[in-house]
mmCIF file of C-alpha atoms in Angstrom:
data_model
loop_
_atom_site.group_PDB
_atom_site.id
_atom_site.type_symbol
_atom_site.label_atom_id
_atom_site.label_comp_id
_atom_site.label_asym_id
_atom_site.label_seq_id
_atom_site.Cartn_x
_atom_site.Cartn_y
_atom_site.Cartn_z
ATOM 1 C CA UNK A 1 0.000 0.000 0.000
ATOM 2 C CA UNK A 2 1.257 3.695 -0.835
ATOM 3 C CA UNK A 3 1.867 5.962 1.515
ATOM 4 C CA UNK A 4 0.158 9.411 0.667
ATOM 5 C CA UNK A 5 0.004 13.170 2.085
ATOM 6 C CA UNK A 6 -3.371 14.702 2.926
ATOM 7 C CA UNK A 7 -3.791 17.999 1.775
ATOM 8 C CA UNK A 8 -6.211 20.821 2.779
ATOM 9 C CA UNK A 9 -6.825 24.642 2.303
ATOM 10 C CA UNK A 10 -6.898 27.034 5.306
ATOM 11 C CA UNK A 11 -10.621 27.544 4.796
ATOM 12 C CA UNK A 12 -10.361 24.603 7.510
ATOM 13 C CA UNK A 13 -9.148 26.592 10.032
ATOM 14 C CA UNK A 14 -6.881 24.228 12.115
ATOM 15 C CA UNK A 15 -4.579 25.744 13.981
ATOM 16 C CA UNK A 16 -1.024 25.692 13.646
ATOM 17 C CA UNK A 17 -0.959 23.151 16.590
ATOM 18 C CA UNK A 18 -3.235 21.093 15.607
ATOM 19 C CA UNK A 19 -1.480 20.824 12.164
ATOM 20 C CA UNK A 20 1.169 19.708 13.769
ATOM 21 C CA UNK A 21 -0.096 17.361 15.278
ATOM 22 C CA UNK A 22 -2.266 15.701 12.349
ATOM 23 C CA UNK A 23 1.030 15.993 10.301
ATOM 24 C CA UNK A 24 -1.066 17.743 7.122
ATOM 25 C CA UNK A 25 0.069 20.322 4.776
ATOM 26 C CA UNK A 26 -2.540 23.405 4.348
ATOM 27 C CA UNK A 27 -2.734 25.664 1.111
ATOM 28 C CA UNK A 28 -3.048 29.224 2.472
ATOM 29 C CA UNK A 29 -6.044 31.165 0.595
ATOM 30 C CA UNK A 30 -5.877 34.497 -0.141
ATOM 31 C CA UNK A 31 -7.853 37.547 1.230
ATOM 32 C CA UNK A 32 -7.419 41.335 1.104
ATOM 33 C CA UNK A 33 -8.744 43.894 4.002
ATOM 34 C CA UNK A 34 -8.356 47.371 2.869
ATOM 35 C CA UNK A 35 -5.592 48.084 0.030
ATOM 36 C CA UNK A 36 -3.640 45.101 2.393
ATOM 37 C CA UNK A 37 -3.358 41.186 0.539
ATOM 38 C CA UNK A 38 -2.177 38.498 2.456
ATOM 39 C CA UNK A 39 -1.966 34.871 2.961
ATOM 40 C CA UNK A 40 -3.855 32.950 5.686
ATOM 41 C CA UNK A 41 -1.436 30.259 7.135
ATOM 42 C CA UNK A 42 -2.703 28.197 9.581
ATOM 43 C CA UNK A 43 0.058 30.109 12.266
ATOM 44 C CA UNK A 44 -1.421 33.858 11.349
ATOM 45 C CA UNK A 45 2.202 35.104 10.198
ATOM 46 C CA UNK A 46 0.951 37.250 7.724
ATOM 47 C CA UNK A 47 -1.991 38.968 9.867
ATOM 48 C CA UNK A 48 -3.292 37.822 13.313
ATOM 49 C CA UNK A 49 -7.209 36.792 13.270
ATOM 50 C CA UNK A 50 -7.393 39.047 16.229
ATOM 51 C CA UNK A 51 -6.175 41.760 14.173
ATOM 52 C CA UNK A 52 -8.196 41.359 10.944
ATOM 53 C CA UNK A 53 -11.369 41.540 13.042
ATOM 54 C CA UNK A 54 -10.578 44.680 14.726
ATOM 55 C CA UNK A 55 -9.959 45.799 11.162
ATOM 56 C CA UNK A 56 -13.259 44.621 10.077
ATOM 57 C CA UNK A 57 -14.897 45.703 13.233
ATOM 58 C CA UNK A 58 -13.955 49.559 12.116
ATOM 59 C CA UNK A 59 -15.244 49.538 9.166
ATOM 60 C CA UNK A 60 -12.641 48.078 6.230
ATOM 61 C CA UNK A 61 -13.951 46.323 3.203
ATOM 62 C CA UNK A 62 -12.541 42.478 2.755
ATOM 63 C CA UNK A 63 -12.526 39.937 0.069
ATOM 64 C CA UNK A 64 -11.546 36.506 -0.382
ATOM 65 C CA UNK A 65 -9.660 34.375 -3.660
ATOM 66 C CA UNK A 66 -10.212 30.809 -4.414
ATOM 67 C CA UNK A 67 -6.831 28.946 -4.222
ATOM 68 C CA UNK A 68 -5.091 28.722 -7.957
ATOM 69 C CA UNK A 69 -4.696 26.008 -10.224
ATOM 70 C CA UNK A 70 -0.914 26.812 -10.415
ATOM 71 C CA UNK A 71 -1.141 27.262 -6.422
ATOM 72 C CA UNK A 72 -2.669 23.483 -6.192
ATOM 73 C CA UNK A 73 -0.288 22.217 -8.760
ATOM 74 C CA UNK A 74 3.306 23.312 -6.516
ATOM 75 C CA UNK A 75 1.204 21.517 -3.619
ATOM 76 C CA UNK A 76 0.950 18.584 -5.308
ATOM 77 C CA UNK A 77 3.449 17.528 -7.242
ATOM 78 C CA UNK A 78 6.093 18.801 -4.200
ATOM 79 C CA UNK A 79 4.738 15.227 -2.937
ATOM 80 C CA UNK A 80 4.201 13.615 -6.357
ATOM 81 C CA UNK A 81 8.056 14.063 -6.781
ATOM 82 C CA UNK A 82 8.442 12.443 -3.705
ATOM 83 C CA UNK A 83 6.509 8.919 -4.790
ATOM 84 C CA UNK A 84 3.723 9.744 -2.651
ATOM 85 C CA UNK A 85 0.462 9.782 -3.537
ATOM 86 C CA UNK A 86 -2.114 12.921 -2.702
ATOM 87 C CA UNK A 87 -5.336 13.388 -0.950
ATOM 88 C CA UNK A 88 -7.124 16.529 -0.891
ATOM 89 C CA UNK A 89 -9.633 17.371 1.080
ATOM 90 C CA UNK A 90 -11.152 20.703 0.204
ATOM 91 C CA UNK A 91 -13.675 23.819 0.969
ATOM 92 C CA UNK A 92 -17.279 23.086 0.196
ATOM 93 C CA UNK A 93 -18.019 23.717 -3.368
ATOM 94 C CA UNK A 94 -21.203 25.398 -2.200
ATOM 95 C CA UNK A 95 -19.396 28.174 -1.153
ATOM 96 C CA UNK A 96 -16.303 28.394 -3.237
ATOM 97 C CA UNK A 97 -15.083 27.185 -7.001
ATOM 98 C CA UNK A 98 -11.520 26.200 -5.201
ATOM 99 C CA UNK A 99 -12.655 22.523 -4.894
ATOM 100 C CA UNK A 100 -13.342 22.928 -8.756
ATOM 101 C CA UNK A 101 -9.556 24.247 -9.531
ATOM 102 C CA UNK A 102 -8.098 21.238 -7.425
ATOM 103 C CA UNK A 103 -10.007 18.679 -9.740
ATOM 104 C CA UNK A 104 -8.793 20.483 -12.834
ATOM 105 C CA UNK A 105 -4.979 20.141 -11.282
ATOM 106 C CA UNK A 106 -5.246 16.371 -10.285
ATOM 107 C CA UNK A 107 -6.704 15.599 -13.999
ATOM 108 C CA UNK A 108 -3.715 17.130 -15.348
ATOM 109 C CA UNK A 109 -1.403 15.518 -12.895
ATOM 110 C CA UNK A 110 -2.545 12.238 -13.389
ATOM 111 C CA UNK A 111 -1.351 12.473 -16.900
ATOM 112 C CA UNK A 112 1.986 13.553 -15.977
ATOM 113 C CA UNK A 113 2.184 11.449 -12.897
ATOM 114 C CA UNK A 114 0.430 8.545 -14.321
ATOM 115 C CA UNK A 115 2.139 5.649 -11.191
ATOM 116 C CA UNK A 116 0.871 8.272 -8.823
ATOM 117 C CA UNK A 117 -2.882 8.461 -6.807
ATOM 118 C CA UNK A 118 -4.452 11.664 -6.415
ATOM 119 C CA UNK A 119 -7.886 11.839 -4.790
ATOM 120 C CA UNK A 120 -9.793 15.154 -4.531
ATOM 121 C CA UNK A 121 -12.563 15.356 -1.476
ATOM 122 C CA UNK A 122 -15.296 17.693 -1.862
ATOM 123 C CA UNK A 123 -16.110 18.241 1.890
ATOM 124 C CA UNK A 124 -19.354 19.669 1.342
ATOM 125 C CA UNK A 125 -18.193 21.963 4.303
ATOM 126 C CA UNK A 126 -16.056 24.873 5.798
ATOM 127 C CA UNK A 127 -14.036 26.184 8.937
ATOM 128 C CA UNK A 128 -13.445 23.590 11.571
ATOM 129 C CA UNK A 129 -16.383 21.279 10.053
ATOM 130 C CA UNK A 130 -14.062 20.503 6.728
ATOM 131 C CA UNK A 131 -10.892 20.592 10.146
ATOM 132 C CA UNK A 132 -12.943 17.619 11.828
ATOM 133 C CA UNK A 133 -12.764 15.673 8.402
ATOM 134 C CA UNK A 134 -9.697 16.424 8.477
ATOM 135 C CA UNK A 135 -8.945 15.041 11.669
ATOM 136 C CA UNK A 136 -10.696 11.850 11.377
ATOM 137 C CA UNK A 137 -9.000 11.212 7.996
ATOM 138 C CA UNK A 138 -5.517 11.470 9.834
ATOM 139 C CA UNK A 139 -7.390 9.140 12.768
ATOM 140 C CA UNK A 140 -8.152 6.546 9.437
ATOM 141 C CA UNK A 141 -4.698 7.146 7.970
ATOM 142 C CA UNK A 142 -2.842 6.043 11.455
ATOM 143 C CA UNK A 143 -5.494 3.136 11.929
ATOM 144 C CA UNK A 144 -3.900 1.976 8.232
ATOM 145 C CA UNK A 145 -6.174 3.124 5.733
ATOM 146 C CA UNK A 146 -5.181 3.147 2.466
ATOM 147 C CA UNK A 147 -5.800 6.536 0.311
ATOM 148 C CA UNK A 148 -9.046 5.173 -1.374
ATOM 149 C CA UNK A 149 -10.874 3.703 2.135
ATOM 150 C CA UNK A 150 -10.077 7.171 3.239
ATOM 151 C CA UNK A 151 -11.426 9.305 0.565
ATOM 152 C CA UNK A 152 -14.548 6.476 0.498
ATOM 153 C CA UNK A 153 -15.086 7.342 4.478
ATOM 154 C CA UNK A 154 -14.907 11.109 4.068
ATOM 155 C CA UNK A 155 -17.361 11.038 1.026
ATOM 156 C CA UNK A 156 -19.713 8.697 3.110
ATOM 157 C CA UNK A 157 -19.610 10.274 6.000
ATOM 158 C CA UNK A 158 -19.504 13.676 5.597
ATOM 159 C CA UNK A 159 -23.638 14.755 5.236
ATOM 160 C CA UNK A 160 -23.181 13.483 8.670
ATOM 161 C CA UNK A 161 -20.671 16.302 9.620
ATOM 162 C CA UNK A 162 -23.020 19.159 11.112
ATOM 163 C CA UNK A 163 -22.150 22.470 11.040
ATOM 164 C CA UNK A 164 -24.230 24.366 13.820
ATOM 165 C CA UNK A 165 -23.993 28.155 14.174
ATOM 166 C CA UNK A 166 -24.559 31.679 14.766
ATOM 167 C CA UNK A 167 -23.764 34.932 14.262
ATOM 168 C CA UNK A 168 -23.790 38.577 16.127
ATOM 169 C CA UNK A 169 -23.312 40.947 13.663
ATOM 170 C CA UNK A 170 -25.972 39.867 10.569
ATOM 171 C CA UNK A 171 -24.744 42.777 8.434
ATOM 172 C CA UNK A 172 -22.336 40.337 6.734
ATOM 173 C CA UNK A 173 -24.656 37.958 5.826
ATOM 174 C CA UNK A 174 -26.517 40.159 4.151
ATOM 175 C CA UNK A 175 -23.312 41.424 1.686
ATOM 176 C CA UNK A 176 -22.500 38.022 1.369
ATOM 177 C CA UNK A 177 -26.340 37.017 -0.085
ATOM 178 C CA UNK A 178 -26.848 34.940 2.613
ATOM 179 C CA UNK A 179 -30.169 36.975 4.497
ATOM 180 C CA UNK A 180 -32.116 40.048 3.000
ATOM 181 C CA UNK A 181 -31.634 43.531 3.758
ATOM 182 C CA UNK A 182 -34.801 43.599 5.538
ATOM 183 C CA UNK A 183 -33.911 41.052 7.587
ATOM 184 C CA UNK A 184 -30.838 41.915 8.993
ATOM 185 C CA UNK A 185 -31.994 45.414 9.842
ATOM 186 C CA UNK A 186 -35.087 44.253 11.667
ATOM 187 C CA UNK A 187 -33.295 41.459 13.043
ATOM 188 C CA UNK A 188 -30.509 43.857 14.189
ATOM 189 C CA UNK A 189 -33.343 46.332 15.929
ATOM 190 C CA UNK A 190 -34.723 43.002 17.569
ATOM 191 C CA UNK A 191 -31.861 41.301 18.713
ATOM 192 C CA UNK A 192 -32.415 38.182 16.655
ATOM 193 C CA UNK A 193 -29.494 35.969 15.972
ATOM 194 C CA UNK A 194 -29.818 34.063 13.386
ATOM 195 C CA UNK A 195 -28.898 29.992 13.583
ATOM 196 C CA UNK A 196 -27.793 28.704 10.863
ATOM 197 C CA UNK A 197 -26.383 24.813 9.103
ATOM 198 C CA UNK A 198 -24.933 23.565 5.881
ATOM 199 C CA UNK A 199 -27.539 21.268 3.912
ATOM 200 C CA UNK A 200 -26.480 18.200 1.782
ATOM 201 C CA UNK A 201 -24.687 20.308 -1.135
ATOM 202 C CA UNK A 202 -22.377 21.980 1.246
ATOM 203 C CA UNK A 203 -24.966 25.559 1.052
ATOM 204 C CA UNK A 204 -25.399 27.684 4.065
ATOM 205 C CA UNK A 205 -28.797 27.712 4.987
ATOM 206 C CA UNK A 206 -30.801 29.898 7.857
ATOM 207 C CA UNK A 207 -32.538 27.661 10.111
ATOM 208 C CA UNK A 208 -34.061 29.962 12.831
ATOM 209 C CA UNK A 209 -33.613 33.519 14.551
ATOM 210 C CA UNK A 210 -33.360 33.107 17.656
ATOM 211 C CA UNK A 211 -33.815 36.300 20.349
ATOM 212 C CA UNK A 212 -30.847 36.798 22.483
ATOM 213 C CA UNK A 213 -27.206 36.173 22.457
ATOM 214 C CA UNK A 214 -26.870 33.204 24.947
ATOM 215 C CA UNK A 215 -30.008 31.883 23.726
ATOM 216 C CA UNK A 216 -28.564 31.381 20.792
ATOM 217 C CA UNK A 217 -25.719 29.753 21.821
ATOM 218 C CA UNK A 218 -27.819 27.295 23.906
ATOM 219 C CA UNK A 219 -29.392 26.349 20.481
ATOM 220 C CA UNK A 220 -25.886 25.249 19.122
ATOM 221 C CA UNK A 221 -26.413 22.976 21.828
ATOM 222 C CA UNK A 222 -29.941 22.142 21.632
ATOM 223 C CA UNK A 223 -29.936 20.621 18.068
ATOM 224 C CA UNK A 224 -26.433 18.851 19.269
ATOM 225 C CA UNK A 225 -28.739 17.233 21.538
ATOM 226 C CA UNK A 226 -31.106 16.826 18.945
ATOM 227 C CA UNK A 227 -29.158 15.163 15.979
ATOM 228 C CA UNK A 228 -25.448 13.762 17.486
ATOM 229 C CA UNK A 229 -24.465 10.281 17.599
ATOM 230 C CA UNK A 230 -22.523 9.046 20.470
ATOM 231 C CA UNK A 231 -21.671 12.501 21.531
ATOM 232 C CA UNK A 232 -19.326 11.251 24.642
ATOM 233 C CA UNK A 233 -17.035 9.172 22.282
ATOM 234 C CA UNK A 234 -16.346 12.017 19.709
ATOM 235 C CA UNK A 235 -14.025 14.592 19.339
ATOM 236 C CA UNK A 236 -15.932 18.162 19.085
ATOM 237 C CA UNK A 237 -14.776 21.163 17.516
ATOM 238 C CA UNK A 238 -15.855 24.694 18.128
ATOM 239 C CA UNK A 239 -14.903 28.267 15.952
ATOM 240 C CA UNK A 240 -15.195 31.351 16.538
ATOM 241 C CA UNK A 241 -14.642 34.839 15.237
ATOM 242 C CA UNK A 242 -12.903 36.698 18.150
ATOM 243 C CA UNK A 243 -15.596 35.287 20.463
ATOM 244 C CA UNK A 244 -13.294 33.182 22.703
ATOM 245 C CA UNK A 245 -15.658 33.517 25.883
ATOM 246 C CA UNK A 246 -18.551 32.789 23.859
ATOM 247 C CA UNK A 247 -17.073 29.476 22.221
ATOM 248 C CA UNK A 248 -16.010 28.330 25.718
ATOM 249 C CA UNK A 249 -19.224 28.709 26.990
ATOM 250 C CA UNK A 250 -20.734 26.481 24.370
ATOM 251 C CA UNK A 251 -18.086 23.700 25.600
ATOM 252 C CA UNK A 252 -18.847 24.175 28.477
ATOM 253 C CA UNK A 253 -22.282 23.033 28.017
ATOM 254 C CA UNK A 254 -21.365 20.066 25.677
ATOM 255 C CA UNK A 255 -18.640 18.921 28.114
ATOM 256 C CA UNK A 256 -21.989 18.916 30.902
ATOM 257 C CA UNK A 257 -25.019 17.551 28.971
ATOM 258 C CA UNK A 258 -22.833 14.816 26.998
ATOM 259 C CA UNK A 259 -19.820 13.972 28.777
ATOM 260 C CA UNK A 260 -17.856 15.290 26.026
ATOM 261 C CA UNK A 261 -13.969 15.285 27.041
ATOM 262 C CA UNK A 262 -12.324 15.361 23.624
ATOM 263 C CA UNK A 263 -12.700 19.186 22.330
ATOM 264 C CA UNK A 264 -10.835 21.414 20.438
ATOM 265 C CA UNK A 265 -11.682 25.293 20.115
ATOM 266 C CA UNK A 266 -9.676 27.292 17.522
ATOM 267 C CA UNK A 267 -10.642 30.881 15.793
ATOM 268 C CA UNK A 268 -12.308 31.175 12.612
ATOM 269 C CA UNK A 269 -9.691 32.759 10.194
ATOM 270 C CA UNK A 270 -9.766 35.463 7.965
ATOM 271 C CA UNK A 271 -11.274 33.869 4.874
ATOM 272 C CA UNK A 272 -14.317 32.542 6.388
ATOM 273 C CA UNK A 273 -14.424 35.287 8.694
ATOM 274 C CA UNK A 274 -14.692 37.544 5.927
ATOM 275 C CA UNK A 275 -18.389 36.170 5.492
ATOM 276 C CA UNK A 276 -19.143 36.422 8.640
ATOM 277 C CA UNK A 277 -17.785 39.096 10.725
ATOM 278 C CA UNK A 278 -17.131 39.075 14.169
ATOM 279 C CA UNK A 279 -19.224 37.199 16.845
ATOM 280 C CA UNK A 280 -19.683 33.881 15.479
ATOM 281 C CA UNK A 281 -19.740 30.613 17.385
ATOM 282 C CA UNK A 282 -19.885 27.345 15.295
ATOM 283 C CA UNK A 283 -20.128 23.646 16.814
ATOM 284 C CA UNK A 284 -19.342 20.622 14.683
ATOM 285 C CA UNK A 285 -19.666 17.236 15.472
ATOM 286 C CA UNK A 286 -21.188 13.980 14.022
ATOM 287 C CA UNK A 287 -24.706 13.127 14.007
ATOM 288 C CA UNK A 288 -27.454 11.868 11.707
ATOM 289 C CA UNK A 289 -27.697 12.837 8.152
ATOM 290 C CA UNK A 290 -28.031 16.470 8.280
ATOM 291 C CA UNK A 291 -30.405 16.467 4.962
ATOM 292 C CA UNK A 292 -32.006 19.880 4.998
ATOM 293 C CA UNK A 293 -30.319 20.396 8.299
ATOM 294 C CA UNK A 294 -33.998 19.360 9.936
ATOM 295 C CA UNK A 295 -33.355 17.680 13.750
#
């Protein structure tokens, strides 16, 4: 069996510890705040989460470019050279046409690498949701899973990845197409917080508005309660855009109601974060098929 590398973009927003750890290599996307471009690595070198946020937070316009076909091709064939194969697993092609770029690049390295394997995996998800597949394809790989088990698991498995979350600040949903004008004003002058899930082809839908801040938090929770399988025997995985209280509030309760002891909370990097603004708190975790993200 061939060893291979597993490959991801930074739209999964694992830390630099926990890539580390998993032993993964992470494309940086890029984004732009201002007249300012940068990179986002996994370590923040280029421009500190904490610091893009206060950025956005006073006002700055920000943008976001899908990873390159020449970008995917150094990324790949740096291992290709090295007689290992290549597994990618990438940003939900719901929300981004960098999964399509990284399909284009393995057809055209398979011709010029023809002994080689490369797998692409649409995740059908983002942040720490496409991290957790992530994670459990490193926990496959270790078990001894070849590259094709692996890639078979993720694509079986991953409608069962759910992506619960919300945000405080619904102004940049509403740029980003994602809730009406109307909406987020009113919701805004009510103090509605909007809840909110990925559906089957890796979309961001709005599930409920919720009144209140910690309400809505508690929600995270609720459908967690709702839809997870196992809860005590997984690992969980939290995000959040400059919300660390927030985030460690909702692991706090999942750590209580489920006797959750495996958790890992990280911050939502720029590239998401550009879509949502500050304030957000996202929970991911396995469950039942999330469908039309019904409990």
């Amino acid at each position: 069996m061939g060893d291979y590398r597993i490959v991801t973009d930074s739209t999964a927003d694992l830390p630099q510890e926990l890539v580390d750890k998993l032993d993964v290599t992470v494309i940086p996307m890029a984004f732009k705040i201002g007249e300012d471009s940068y990179l986002d690595y996994p370590d923040e070198h280029e421009l500190a989460s904490h610091d893009f946020y206060k950025r956005i937070a006073a006002g700055e316009e920000a943008s976001t470019t899908q990873i390159s076909i020449a970008a995917f091709s150094d990324t790949f064939e740096q291992y290709l050279k090295e007689g290992l194969d290549v597994l990618y697993i990438g940003f939900s092609s719901g929300l981004s046409g960098t999964y399509n770029n990284s399909v284009i690049t393995a057809k055209d390295l398979r011709e010029k690498y023809p002994e080689r394997k490369i797998i692409t995996v649409d995740s059908l998800a983002a942040s720490m949701g496409e991290g957790l597949l992530v994670y459990y394809a490193v926990m496959h790989k270790r078990s001894g899973a070849g590259l094709e088990d692996v890639a078979k698991w993720i694509e079986s498995n991953r409608n069962r990845l759910h992506h619960w979350f919300t945000v405080d600040d619904l102004n940049h949903l509403k740029r980003g197409g994602r809730i009406s004008g109307t909406s987020a004003l009113v919701g805004t002058m009510l103090g509605i917080k909007p809840v909110l899930h990925f559906d089957d082809s890796g979309h961001i839908i709005l599930m409920q508005k919720i009144r209140g801040r910690k309400q809505s938090l508690n929600t995270l929770v609720e459908h967690m309660e709702q839809t997870a399988e196992n809860p005590s025997e997984q690992t969980i995985f939290i995000s959040h855009s400059d919300s660390l209280e927030a985030a460690g509030y909702v692991e706090k309760q999942v750590k209580e109601k489920f006797g959750v002891s495996k958790t890992a909370i990280a911050p939502i990097g720029p590239v998401i974060g550009v879509h949502t603004g500050t304030g957000t708190v996202a929970l991911f975790y396995l469950g039942n098929d999330r469908g039309s993200g019904s409990a």
